[in-house]
Amino acid sequence: MKVDKLARFNLPASLLDSWKNIQGTELLPLQVQAVSRHGLLEGKSLLISSPTSSGKTFCGEMAAAAHLSLGHKVIYLVPLKAVAEEKYRDFLNKYARLGIRVLISTADHPENDFDLEKGNFDLALLVYEKFNQLLLKNLNLIQTVSLVVVDELQLIFDPSRGPVLEKALAKLRLFSGRLQIIGLSSVLDHAEVLANWLGCQLLVQKHRPVELFQGVLWNGLYHFRAHNSGQEGEEKLEWKDACQPLETLFSNLERLLSRGEQALVFLKSKAQVEHAALLFAQRVKLPEAGQTLKHLFELEPTAGRDKLLQTLSSAIAFHNADLTYAERKLVEERYLSGEIKVVFCTTTLSLGVNLPAKTVFLEPLKYQNGASQPAVLLPLEWGEYENISGRAGRLGQQDCGKAILIAGSEFEAEILWERYIESKPFQPQGQLFNSGLDEVFLDYLSAIGTETVTSIQEYLQSTLSFRLKEFPLVLDETLAKLCRQHLLTQDNFGKFSITNLGRVAALQNISAQTVLQFHSQLFEFRPDDQFALLYSLVSTPEARIFLPYLALGEKKSRIYVKLLSEKVTSGQVKSAALTELLQQPELLTFEVLQKLKTCFLLEEWIDGVEIKELERKFQIRAGQIYQIGEQASWLCSSAALIAQFQSP
Ligand SMILES: Nc1ncnc2c1ncn2[C@@H]1O[C@H](COP(=O)(O)OP(=O)(O)OP(=O)(O)O)[C@@H](O)[C@H]1O
Ligand SMILES: [Mg+2]
């Protein structure tokens, strides 16, 4: 089907021309099916489940354009701020000149909150959290929107992103009869459950427009299976000693570079990607990435920037969460421009960002930060493997793609084949009730207002997670507890309503426990004891995932205990909880030391100490410092909201 044929859906000719210029005159098979069989452009709700790079995101864009051309409002949901920024620039380019008001809403753009809540937009790009917040603030606004596109919908089954997305979509369903929902998901095993739940038709396609070979390299032979044809084959590749997988990797990269190809390499840890990038850069000695270096010099000095300066002198880069947002963006852009030849990265690069490579090497492991435990090494989930390997062979860029796992033994080669190529073991699991019922109640009642137990029960039973796995709903106890905690109230007719305090938990997407903690401590905070406030922020369950690791030297020197002692002696810290730490050394656990470290870091960050100095002093990197700052700001804004209410 030709793009021109879309003119019958009232899409402006100038837009069709720009689509044709960017990606050609033909629609992909998936897009043809969505348009001609499933009413994508005629208001029909649809869940599309198909492999990476099969043209799903463009289906969402076409649907959006059809609504916009009728003057209707569209909300487009993406999982990450970085993806929102990328899509925003893209949509602004294409749609602003057609008079469409394009708006981005993420935590980085508070200036747009007012326009979003008032509905002053035509096309709004939101991350999932912002969308849920919007529904809580103004549920009626959704009645003025005619299309919601949910990109990367498979994340509803992700333990960390799933709960907020399911909360938002469960509320959206209450209005689903009135608007079109387009869900875009990578291949799911039981997509029909999700489609039924959302009230959508289902379009499943297994075919990928660009063939992808996925397989394992062992002993010089790359054994692969083709995604589309299912055929297996073998190819001879470079091979060194089995005990030196980096040597094998580097030799293969050299071969690709000699053919003028770019490559992506996914490794398990932040330290490892830097190390491999530095080693490989010294070894290959390519001409420097001059333009990239020029831009990099203009960025804020950081330890990551220093390392990138070294690797880029040989056109090699790395990409991990220790880099700042600006550094990561630069690496992505300059790789796309072709100047950077190889990027060594962690899984930070796997989702949504459209960085193509003909060949992707990947290590099937990742580090996961346990709450205040040292990070643990885990195998990649099958879904993560699919996402990463799907970076290889992007449409319009390559004729095929190759994803290569390097095995360290024959046994490992068999296991990897079995786990990632042979079986496709993704069983969707609901994530909504991960942390109990409290937050789900608060969220629902915050949006709806007042409800009876029966209606609350009906709502819970209607959620996706409940449908996937039913469990006994014991509501009375939880509701009574939330009332005792002043997060809910119950009227004489037995109906429940949210209190101001409960509403903060819902709006800020934080736990009831954190709200109660802030509320009970607020009156103890003294304006001249900033440190105690910071300590309270980092003592919440939400802070556990961002507490920085303690270096051995920091543990041995007991530096943060000494610093705290100085503060207490000089009278800067007055809080009883903190002074008690010094009197009872058994309280100084690993986690407490991590919290103290975070507070000292935040204090200096707030005082404007330069990032490079903070990196040196606290032995953590700029990317992580910004992340800690961002999360602490969010917790602090929650505490500020609570402070507005003298009583619940
Ligand atoms: N009709 C088309 N003709 C040519 N190229 C296309 C067409 N539709 C999309 N593309 C291009 O194909 C690539 C993949 O498309 P898209 O990003 O929509 O896939 P996707 O299924 O959403 O992938 P992912 O699961 O990785 O997000 C993009 O570079 C896009 O510009
Ligand atoms: Mg996509």
XYZ file of C-alpha atoms and ligand atoms in Angstrom:
680
model
C 0.000 0.000 0.000
C 1.317 3.436 -0.947
C 1.614 6.189 1.606
C -0.333 8.396 -0.859
C -3.396 6.181 -0.357
C -3.647 7.555 3.174
C -4.953 10.800 1.659
C -8.472 9.327 1.889
C -8.201 9.597 5.682
C -7.929 13.382 5.359
C -4.231 13.444 6.142
C -2.611 16.636 4.812
C -0.576 16.221 1.610
C 2.396 18.044 3.135
C 2.525 15.463 5.942
C 2.315 12.542 3.513
C 5.166 14.136 1.564
C 7.304 14.432 4.658
C 6.659 10.762 5.553
C 7.591 9.758 2.009
C 10.792 11.796 2.173
C 11.827 10.311 5.501
C 11.026 6.636 5.033
C 9.801 5.952 1.497
C 6.539 5.612 -0.384
C 5.325 2.196 0.815
C 3.693 1.100 4.034
C 5.072 -2.004 5.724
C 2.890 -5.155 5.819
C 2.105 -4.602 9.506
C 1.006 -1.049 8.791
C -1.128 -2.127 5.815
C -2.918 -4.667 7.985
C -3.469 -2.168 10.768
C -4.955 0.366 8.347
C -6.957 -1.845 6.017
C -8.089 -4.677 8.289
C -8.181 -3.226 11.774
C -9.460 0.323 11.279
C -6.325 1.995 12.675
C -7.333 5.275 11.017
C -11.065 4.863 11.644
C -11.092 5.093 15.401
C -10.854 1.360 16.220
C -8.893 0.451 19.337
C -6.067 -1.901 18.537
C -3.227 -3.737 20.239
C -0.307 -4.422 17.912
C 2.135 -7.074 19.039
C 5.085 -7.529 16.694
C 8.884 -7.883 16.715
C 11.387 -5.063 17.089
C 11.761 -2.777 14.085
C 8.562 -3.941 12.387
C 7.024 -0.471 12.155
C 4.784 -0.341 15.235
C 5.730 3.131 16.355
C 4.811 4.512 12.953
C 1.335 2.931 13.310
C 0.933 5.046 16.444
C 2.066 8.124 14.570
C -0.364 7.542 11.680
C -3.267 7.159 14.093
C -2.205 10.334 15.881
C -2.042 12.251 12.603
C -5.548 11.099 11.636
C -7.004 12.495 14.869
C -4.977 15.692 14.704
C -6.181 16.383 11.172
C -9.747 16.353 12.526
C -8.759 18.836 15.211
C -8.891 16.239 17.996
C -6.533 15.875 20.930
C -4.012 13.056 21.163
C -1.929 11.723 24.057
C 1.133 9.685 23.168
C 2.756 7.675 25.984
C 6.388 6.602 26.066
C 8.373 4.874 28.817
C 11.418 7.105 29.250
C 12.241 10.789 29.392
C 14.959 10.316 26.776
C 12.488 8.717 24.359
C 9.973 11.494 25.049
C 12.595 14.119 24.155
C 13.516 12.295 20.954
C 9.885 11.904 19.848
C 9.077 15.475 20.870
C 11.745 16.882 18.565
C 10.540 14.597 15.793
C 6.856 15.527 16.224
C 7.661 19.213 16.580
C 9.506 19.110 13.251
C 6.657 17.443 11.448
C 3.556 18.875 13.109
C 4.289 22.370 14.445
C 4.269 23.802 10.921
C 0.778 22.349 10.424
C -0.383 24.487 13.333
C -0.470 21.584 15.790
C 0.407 22.440 19.415
C 2.912 19.789 20.462
C 3.666 19.522 24.180
C 6.093 17.403 26.170
C 5.427 16.487 29.778
C 8.105 14.839 31.895
C 9.654 15.696 35.270
C 12.157 17.858 33.354
C 9.416 20.139 31.993
C 7.398 21.446 34.947
C 6.789 24.612 32.903
C 4.323 22.598 30.770
C 2.259 21.201 33.649
C -0.269 24.027 33.566
C -0.949 23.718 29.818
C -1.212 19.953 30.110
C -3.733 20.059 32.951
C -5.787 22.731 31.209
C -5.782 20.774 27.966
C -3.853 23.474 26.070
C -2.331 21.075 23.550
C -3.185 19.065 20.457
C -0.523 16.387 20.757
C 0.971 15.688 24.186
C 3.945 13.395 24.737
C 3.965 11.983 28.238
C 5.936 9.451 30.213
C 3.690 6.919 31.988
C 4.065 8.554 35.444
C 2.961 11.939 34.126
C -0.079 10.407 32.465
C -1.169 8.757 35.685
C -0.679 12.038 37.520
C -2.776 13.832 34.904
C -5.624 11.348 35.362
C -5.483 11.934 39.118
C -5.542 15.693 38.765
C -8.213 15.924 36.141
C -9.877 12.675 35.149
C -12.429 14.563 33.086
C -9.734 15.882 30.803
C -9.559 12.478 29.187
C -13.029 13.101 27.796
C -11.573 15.846 25.614
C -8.918 13.495 24.212
C -9.843 11.198 21.352
C -6.759 8.977 21.050
C -4.234 7.550 23.509
C -1.219 5.741 22.050
C 0.748 3.544 24.471
C 4.189 2.757 23.108
C 6.216 -0.139 24.586
C 3.045 -1.501 26.222
C 4.829 -4.755 27.139
C 6.326 -2.780 30.032
C 3.037 -3.263 31.859
C 4.643 -6.577 32.863
C 7.865 -4.942 34.044
C 8.308 -5.019 37.856
C 9.414 -1.395 38.117
C 7.456 0.374 35.342
C 4.436 -1.936 35.262
C 2.504 -0.752 38.344
C 2.182 2.894 37.323
C 1.275 2.000 33.738
C -1.378 -0.429 34.894
C -2.807 2.118 37.358
C -3.104 4.632 34.520
C -4.612 2.217 32.011
C -7.023 0.741 34.561
C -8.445 4.233 35.018
C -8.355 4.952 31.306
C -10.486 1.849 30.718
C -13.303 3.521 32.597
C -13.574 5.780 29.525
C -12.391 3.376 26.883
C -15.737 3.342 25.117
C -15.271 6.965 24.157
C -11.746 7.042 22.882
C -9.431 5.088 20.672
C -6.575 3.237 22.370
C -3.604 2.039 20.366
C -1.213 -0.230 22.276
C 2.165 -1.044 20.744
C 4.016 -3.985 22.193
C 6.875 -6.306 21.408
C 5.851 -9.918 20.922
C 3.929 -11.244 23.931
C 2.842 -14.781 24.579
C -0.660 -14.029 25.744
C -1.350 -10.750 24.027
C -5.060 -11.608 23.782
C -5.442 -11.202 27.564
C -4.050 -7.696 27.344
C -6.110 -6.860 24.250
C -9.342 -8.060 25.882
C -8.584 -6.109 28.986
C -8.043 -2.910 27.049
C -11.057 -3.534 24.827
C -8.864 -3.625 21.739
C -8.726 -5.758 18.636
C -5.490 -7.691 18.383
C -3.007 -7.640 15.537
C -0.130 -10.077 15.999
C 2.694 -10.297 13.540
C 5.743 -12.462 13.997
C 7.502 -11.397 10.791
C 10.259 -8.808 10.904
C 10.784 -6.573 7.817
C 14.534 -7.020 8.180
C 15.765 -10.554 8.817
C 17.466 -11.001 12.184
C 19.928 -13.785 12.892
C 20.194 -14.631 16.586
C 22.726 -17.081 17.883
C 25.775 -18.121 19.882
C 29.474 -17.998 19.002
C 31.576 -20.838 20.351
C 34.914 -22.156 19.219
C 34.913 -20.036 16.066
C 31.462 -21.092 14.853
C 28.488 -18.783 15.067
C 25.410 -21.002 15.260
C 22.322 -18.960 14.445
C 18.627 -19.129 13.746
C 16.874 -16.729 11.375
C 13.935 -14.947 12.977
C 11.624 -15.036 9.951
C 12.473 -18.280 8.183
C 13.371 -20.191 11.358
C 16.286 -21.719 9.465
C 19.453 -22.513 11.330
C 22.978 -22.117 10.036
C 26.614 -21.653 10.940
C 29.193 -19.066 10.054
C 32.911 -19.020 10.756
C 33.877 -16.002 12.838
C 37.062 -14.833 14.566
C 37.918 -16.886 17.657
C 40.639 -16.615 20.311
C 41.150 -18.516 23.519
C 37.877 -19.443 25.278
C 39.302 -17.908 28.459
C 39.638 -14.536 26.758
C 36.208 -13.548 25.479
C 37.307 -9.908 25.098
C 40.003 -10.987 22.645
C 37.423 -12.822 20.567
C 35.101 -9.840 20.737
C 37.819 -7.390 19.699
C 38.974 -9.524 16.770
C 35.426 -9.710 15.457
C 34.948 -5.988 15.901
C 38.141 -5.343 13.969
C 36.836 -7.475 11.142
C 33.567 -5.497 11.032
C 35.406 -2.175 11.128
C 37.599 -3.223 8.243
C 34.381 -3.703 6.256
C 33.233 -0.213 7.218
C 30.504 -1.456 9.587
C 29.466 0.012 12.919
C 28.649 -2.189 15.917
C 27.036 -2.106 19.343
C 28.368 -4.149 22.248
C 26.175 -4.717 25.329
C 28.093 -5.678 28.474
C 26.949 -6.353 32.004
C 28.417 -3.505 34.033
C 29.161 0.194 33.841
C 32.797 -0.391 34.736
C 33.160 -3.100 32.151
C 31.898 -1.006 29.239
C 34.394 1.736 30.060
C 37.215 -0.716 30.453
C 36.445 -2.502 27.177
C 36.029 0.799 25.297
C 39.390 2.093 26.556
C 41.185 -1.153 25.722
C 39.645 -1.415 22.288
C 40.298 2.240 21.470
C 43.992 1.796 22.298
C 44.111 -1.287 20.146
C 42.357 -0.209 16.931
C 43.733 3.314 16.621
C 41.088 4.663 14.234
C 41.094 8.338 13.191
C 39.681 10.508 15.961
C 35.981 11.444 16.073
C 36.776 15.143 15.602
C 33.266 16.622 15.613
C 32.254 14.605 18.650
C 35.354 15.694 20.527
C 34.614 19.316 19.674
C 31.112 19.021 21.168
C 32.373 17.085 24.150
C 34.818 19.862 25.086
C 31.837 22.192 25.447
C 30.184 19.971 28.061
C 30.641 20.164 31.825
C 33.888 18.485 32.959
C 33.272 15.055 34.470
C 35.267 11.859 34.959
C 33.127 10.196 32.272
C 33.921 12.989 29.843
C 37.659 12.483 30.455
C 37.345 8.808 29.595
C 35.243 9.548 26.519
C 37.925 12.003 25.354
C 40.356 9.081 25.391
C 38.142 6.557 23.601
C 36.895 9.071 21.024
C 40.439 9.819 19.950
C 39.954 6.455 18.246
C 36.254 6.871 17.244
C 35.097 4.480 19.992
C 32.630 5.379 22.750
C 30.782 3.939 25.711
C 27.289 4.620 27.073
C 26.210 3.938 30.641
C 24.299 5.468 33.544
C 27.490 7.046 34.918
C 27.504 9.486 31.994
C 25.405 12.626 32.193
C 22.327 12.962 30.004
C 24.207 15.399 27.710
C 27.113 12.974 27.320
C 24.814 10.057 26.524
C 22.853 12.119 23.986
C 26.067 13.182 22.288
C 27.252 9.569 21.988
C 23.887 8.554 20.494
C 23.808 11.411 17.987
C 27.393 11.004 16.851
C 26.995 7.244 16.489
C 23.965 7.892 14.278
C 25.983 10.386 12.229
C 28.489 7.588 11.590
C 31.455 9.285 13.233
C 31.541 6.936 16.236
C 32.170 3.403 15.025
C 31.602 1.186 18.066
C 29.627 1.864 21.240
C 30.137 -0.308 24.310
C 27.024 0.033 26.430
C 24.932 -1.347 29.249
C 21.220 -2.009 28.907
C 20.599 1.774 29.326
C 20.662 1.821 25.541
C 18.272 -1.009 24.833
C 14.854 0.563 25.132
C 13.287 2.773 22.524
C 16.403 4.611 21.415
C 16.741 3.954 17.730
C 20.450 3.193 17.411
C 20.939 0.723 14.622
C 23.759 -1.706 13.960
C 24.109 -4.580 11.599
C 25.837 -6.542 14.330
C 25.145 -6.485 18.037
C 27.280 -8.402 20.524
C 25.756 -9.036 23.903
C 26.664 -10.521 27.208
C 23.642 -12.341 28.658
C 24.080 -10.863 32.136
C 23.182 -7.705 34.006
C 23.806 -6.213 37.418
C 20.730 -5.434 39.420
C 20.769 -3.063 42.341
C 19.148 -4.747 45.271
C 17.640 -2.390 47.824
C 20.766 -1.351 49.728
C 22.373 -4.734 49.086
C 25.429 -4.978 46.899
C 24.335 -5.357 43.276
C 23.635 -8.917 42.143
C 24.509 -10.448 38.822
C 21.515 -11.921 36.994
C 20.879 -13.472 33.601
C 19.056 -11.204 31.139
C 15.343 -11.868 30.945
C 14.222 -13.225 27.607
C 12.333 -9.984 26.880
C 15.467 -7.936 27.546
C 17.458 -10.206 25.279
C 14.894 -9.705 22.505
C 14.976 -5.949 22.919
C 18.754 -5.758 22.811
C 19.198 -8.173 19.949
C 16.464 -6.259 18.100
C 18.803 -3.241 17.870
C 20.468 -5.235 15.078
C 19.122 -4.883 11.567
C 16.878 -1.817 11.685
C 14.689 -1.178 8.714
C 16.028 1.297 6.193
C 19.510 1.028 7.675
C 20.617 -2.562 7.096
C 19.610 -5.493 4.916
C 19.806 -7.900 7.878
C 20.921 -7.995 11.486
C 23.030 -10.298 13.588
C 22.907 -10.689 17.365
C 25.829 -12.629 18.796
C 26.276 -14.128 22.262
C 29.850 -15.251 22.964
C 30.035 -18.481 24.973
C 32.927 -19.447 27.270
C 32.448 -23.216 26.968
C 30.487 -25.743 24.982
C 28.183 -26.252 27.949
C 27.534 -22.498 28.174
C 26.864 -22.367 24.429
C 24.157 -25.019 24.859
C 22.589 -23.244 27.803
C 22.524 -19.911 26.002
C 20.983 -21.481 22.919
C 18.342 -23.180 25.015
C 17.485 -20.119 27.064
C 17.466 -17.387 24.427
C 17.111 -18.930 20.984
C 15.210 -22.161 21.460
C 12.580 -21.319 24.035
C 10.534 -18.176 24.202
C 9.519 -18.340 27.824
C 7.848 -15.028 28.472
C 4.869 -15.480 30.771
C 3.161 -12.191 31.537
C 2.778 -11.471 35.221
C 0.713 -8.643 36.637
C 2.744 -6.160 38.672
C 0.057 -3.905 40.136
C -0.099 -5.485 43.578
C 3.687 -5.851 44.009
C 3.686 -3.670 47.086
C 0.240 -4.564 48.410
C -3.160 -2.937 48.107
C -2.571 0.422 49.822
C -1.241 2.363 46.855
C -3.836 0.916 44.488
C -6.669 2.096 46.777
C -5.171 5.538 47.226
C -4.640 5.935 43.509
C -8.168 4.890 42.583
C -9.935 6.917 45.266
C -7.800 9.917 44.479
C -9.068 9.872 40.897
C -12.678 8.895 41.552
C -13.532 10.740 44.769
C -15.905 8.744 46.941
C -16.671 5.035 46.650
C -18.278 2.120 48.470
C -16.381 -1.053 49.329
C -18.313 -2.886 46.642
C -17.226 -0.462 43.916
C -13.635 -0.578 45.112
C -13.790 -4.349 45.010
C -15.218 -4.277 41.484
C -12.410 -1.974 40.404
C -9.731 -4.255 41.832
C -11.316 -7.254 40.164
C -11.259 -5.407 36.863
C -7.493 -4.836 36.907
C -5.228 -6.786 34.590
C -3.094 -8.139 37.432
C -6.157 -9.545 39.194
C -7.416 -11.123 35.991
C -4.056 -12.760 35.397
C -3.872 -14.121 38.927
C -6.837 -13.944 41.247
C -6.304 -13.783 44.995
C -8.599 -13.384 48.020
C -9.492 -9.721 48.372
C -9.540 -8.831 52.046
C -10.491 -5.191 51.793
C -11.990 -4.255 55.132
C -8.759 -4.564 57.045
C -6.733 -2.497 54.596
C -9.423 0.162 54.335
C -9.714 0.386 58.116
C -5.949 0.710 58.420
C -5.825 3.501 55.804
C -8.590 5.314 57.709
C -6.679 4.984 60.984
C -3.642 6.419 59.229
C -5.725 9.392 58.017
C -5.082 8.532 54.381
C -8.780 7.765 53.806
C -11.962 8.764 55.578
C -15.275 6.942 55.802
C -18.595 8.773 55.889
C -21.816 7.821 57.668
C -23.026 5.914 54.618
C -19.928 3.730 54.673
C -18.355 5.389 51.627
C -14.623 5.993 51.484
C -12.880 9.183 50.338
C -9.277 10.213 50.007
C -7.713 12.720 52.427
C -5.213 15.405 51.396
C -2.476 13.230 52.801
C -3.594 10.151 50.862
C -3.773 12.247 47.740
C -0.109 13.193 47.993
C 0.846 9.502 47.958
C -1.205 8.963 44.809
C -0.113 12.127 43.004
C 3.560 11.687 43.756
C 3.418 7.923 43.158
C 5.074 7.235 46.502
C 4.262 4.679 49.169
C 1.804 5.294 51.983
C 4.666 4.476 54.344
C 6.741 7.381 53.009
C 3.866 9.829 53.262
C 3.255 8.813 56.875
C 6.947 9.019 57.683
C 7.209 12.567 56.298
C 4.016 13.589 58.037
C 5.100 12.325 61.427
C 8.527 13.950 61.133
C 7.510 17.287 59.664
C 7.001 19.033 62.945
C 10.406 17.910 64.140
C 12.238 19.541 61.246
C 13.970 22.760 62.134
C 14.723 25.285 59.412
C 18.354 25.400 60.569
C 18.821 21.626 60.293
C 18.805 20.827 56.590
C 20.769 17.666 57.207
C 17.937 16.074 59.211
C 15.504 16.728 56.356
C 17.892 15.141 53.869
C 18.300 12.152 56.165
C 14.547 11.724 56.295
C 14.343 11.835 52.462
C 16.978 9.155 52.031
C 15.439 6.957 54.736
C 12.346 6.181 52.626
C 11.802 2.890 50.767
C 11.878 4.871 47.500
C 15.445 6.020 48.201
C 16.792 2.479 48.500
C 17.335 2.086 44.799
C 19.505 5.172 44.492
C 21.731 4.922 47.573
C 25.326 4.901 46.297
C 27.709 2.102 47.006
C 30.371 2.559 49.709
C 33.959 2.251 48.564
C 36.258 0.127 50.717
C 38.256 3.197 51.778
C 35.064 4.955 52.886
C 34.091 2.011 55.032
C 37.534 1.662 56.601
C 38.071 5.336 57.329
C 34.546 5.716 58.759
C 34.626 9.092 57.083
C 30.874 9.737 57.177
C 30.639 8.924 60.884
C 33.444 11.405 61.544
C 31.732 14.066 59.447
C 28.465 13.493 61.264
C 30.212 13.735 64.601
C 31.672 17.102 63.570
C 28.247 18.354 62.598
C 26.708 17.267 65.880
C 29.547 18.785 67.915
C 29.290 22.106 66.086
C 25.523 22.155 66.636
C 24.660 22.044 62.922
C 22.807 18.768 63.396
C 20.334 18.641 66.232
C 18.004 15.801 65.321
C 17.703 13.149 67.998
C 17.680 10.299 65.473
C 21.048 11.390 64.084
C 22.724 12.069 67.423
C 21.571 8.669 68.595
C 23.547 7.079 65.736
C 26.745 8.340 67.308
C 25.822 7.099 70.752
C 24.912 3.613 69.588
C 27.520 2.419 67.099
C 25.558 -0.812 66.503
C 23.039 1.346 64.611
C 25.675 2.263 62.042
C 24.819 -0.434 59.534
C 26.004 -0.516 55.940
C 22.712 1.060 54.861
C 22.936 3.863 57.417
C 26.439 4.695 56.184
C 25.118 4.787 52.623
C 22.392 7.189 53.729
C 24.881 9.440 55.489
C 27.064 9.479 52.399
C 24.056 10.463 50.275
C 23.180 13.316 52.650
C 26.708 14.748 52.608
C 26.737 14.480 48.843
C 23.347 16.172 48.473
C 24.360 18.928 50.853
C 27.389 19.823 48.770
C 25.447 19.426 45.525
C 22.836 21.886 46.802
C 25.656 24.263 47.756
C 26.790 24.230 44.129
C 30.063 22.336 44.480
C 31.344 21.384 41.029
C 30.429 17.943 39.765
C 33.999 16.911 39.194
C 34.870 17.774 42.771
C 31.861 15.758 44.015
C 32.906 12.825 41.845
C 36.365 12.884 43.381
C 35.234 13.344 46.939
C 32.387 10.819 47.002
C 33.832 8.371 44.504
C 30.714 8.233 42.374
C 30.128 9.490 38.882
C 28.242 12.444 37.449
C 25.381 10.412 35.956
C 24.625 8.870 39.330
C 24.962 12.199 41.153
C 22.332 13.742 38.882
C 20.093 10.730 39.370
C 20.352 10.999 43.145
C 19.654 14.734 42.918
C 16.599 14.148 40.759
C 15.117 11.467 42.999
C 15.798 13.442 46.172
C 14.080 16.498 44.600
C 11.016 14.396 43.875
C 10.909 13.133 47.466
C 11.495 16.657 48.734
C 8.611 18.030 46.653
C 6.424 15.295 48.198
C 7.470 16.404 51.691
C 6.709 20.014 50.706
C 3.194 19.054 49.592
C 2.589 17.300 52.905
C 3.848 20.344 54.773
C 0.992 22.325 53.220
C -1.487 20.299 55.251
C -1.260 21.089 58.927
C -3.556 18.197 59.703
C -4.663 15.303 57.491
N 6.661 2.259 5.936
C 7.947 2.325 6.227
N 8.873 2.300 5.252
C 10.183 2.370 5.541
N 10.688 2.508 6.792
C 9.814 2.515 7.798
C 8.412 2.432 7.595
N 7.795 2.473 8.808
C 8.771 2.603 9.735
N 9.978 2.627 9.130
C 11.293 2.746 9.782
O 11.622 1.488 10.328
C 12.304 1.623 11.571
C 11.565 0.827 12.622
O 10.253 1.306 12.729
P 9.563 1.500 14.145
O 10.474 2.256 15.044
O 8.204 2.040 13.891
O 9.511 -0.021 14.613
P 9.042 -0.622 15.984
O 8.293 -1.854 15.633
O 8.342 0.406 16.779
O 10.416 -1.035 16.659
P 10.802 -1.163 18.243
O 10.094 -2.383 18.766
O 12.273 -1.372 18.226
O 10.364 0.089 18.902
C 12.345 3.110 11.864
O 13.620 3.585 11.515
C 11.277 3.687 10.966
O 11.592 5.007 10.557
Mg 8.769 1.261 18.641
